[in-house]
């Protein structure tokens, strides 16, 4: 396990009506079981990206924070809590290693 991440904000979904509640995400280091990449019902595209440039491709602050934790993983599990007041606002409330 690399990280436990909480987005504790309740905000409106892209439709402007639906409330998006608090969510908790868990990130793990995994080993590939195949060398072949494939999309799923959760992805529309996949490709291998060198870790030296992966952060240049991530525009979402929350996803970028999660990838930075992976790239800097030293064996300690990270706990991060953040708030997204909208699709463009991102505020880290707490970040620590346990």
mmCIF file with all atom_site columns, C-alpha atoms in Angstrom, residues 1 3 5 8 12-13 18 25 31-32 39-40 44 54 62 64 78 87 91-92:
data_model
loop_
_atom_site.group_PDB
_atom_site.id
_atom_site.type_symbol
_atom_site.label_atom_id
_atom_site.label_alt_id
_atom_site.label_comp_id
_atom_site.label_asym_id
_atom_site.label_entity_id
_atom_site.label_seq_id
_atom_site.pdbx_PDB_ins_code
_atom_site.Cartn_x
_atom_site.Cartn_y
_atom_site.Cartn_z
_atom_site.occupancy
_atom_site.B_iso_or_equiv
_atom_site.pdbx_formal_charge
_atom_site.auth_seq_id
_atom_site.auth_comp_id
_atom_site.auth_asym_id
_atom_site.auth_atom_id
_atom_site.pdbx_PDB_model_num
ATOM 1  C CA . UNK A 1 1  ? 0.000   0.000  0.000   1.00 0.00 ? 1  UNK A CA 1
ATOM 2  C CA . UNK A 1 3  ? -1.447  5.815  0.080   1.00 0.00 ? 3  UNK A CA 1
ATOM 3  C CA . UNK A 1 5  ? -6.425  9.442  0.137   1.00 0.00 ? 5  UNK A CA 1
ATOM 4  C CA . UNK A 1 8  ? -13.657 15.242 1.968   1.00 0.00 ? 8  UNK A CA 1
ATOM 5  C CA . UNK A 1 12 ? -21.742 19.207 -7.504  1.00 0.00 ? 12 UNK A CA 1
ATOM 6  C CA . UNK A 1 13 ? -21.042 16.779 -10.326 1.00 0.00 ? 13 UNK A CA 1
ATOM 7  C CA . UNK A 1 18 ? -25.861 15.646 -8.320  1.00 0.00 ? 18 UNK A CA 1
ATOM 8  C CA . UNK A 1 25 ? -9.121  5.892  -2.284  1.00 0.00 ? 25 UNK A CA 1
ATOM 9  C CA . UNK A 1 31 ? 3.082   -6.118 -10.634 1.00 0.00 ? 31 UNK A CA 1
ATOM 10 C CA . UNK A 1 32 ? 1.871   -6.553 -14.188 1.00 0.00 ? 32 UNK A CA 1
ATOM 11 C CA . UNK A 1 39 ? -8.277  -0.883 -22.086 1.00 0.00 ? 39 UNK A CA 1
ATOM 12 C CA . UNK A 1 40 ? -11.208 -1.721 -19.827 1.00 0.00 ? 40 UNK A CA 1
ATOM 13 C CA . UNK A 1 44 ? -10.472 4.540  -23.141 1.00 0.00 ? 44 UNK A CA 1
ATOM 14 C CA . UNK A 1 54 ? 4.481   11.006 -16.359 1.00 0.00 ? 54 UNK A CA 1
ATOM 15 C CA . UNK A 1 62 ? -5.534  15.193 -7.015  1.00 0.00 ? 62 UNK A CA 1
ATOM 16 C CA . UNK A 1 64 ? -0.878  14.336 -9.700  1.00 0.00 ? 64 UNK A CA 1
ATOM 17 C CA . UNK A 1 78 ? 0.953   8.235  2.969   1.00 0.00 ? 78 UNK A CA 1
ATOM 18 C CA . UNK A 1 87 ? -13.466 20.929 -10.699 1.00 0.00 ? 87 UNK A CA 1
ATOM 19 C CA . UNK A 1 91 ? -6.723  22.335 -1.338  1.00 0.00 ? 91 UNK A CA 1
ATOM 20 C CA . UNK A 1 92 ? -4.627  19.864 0.657   1.00 0.00 ? 92 UNK A CA 1
#
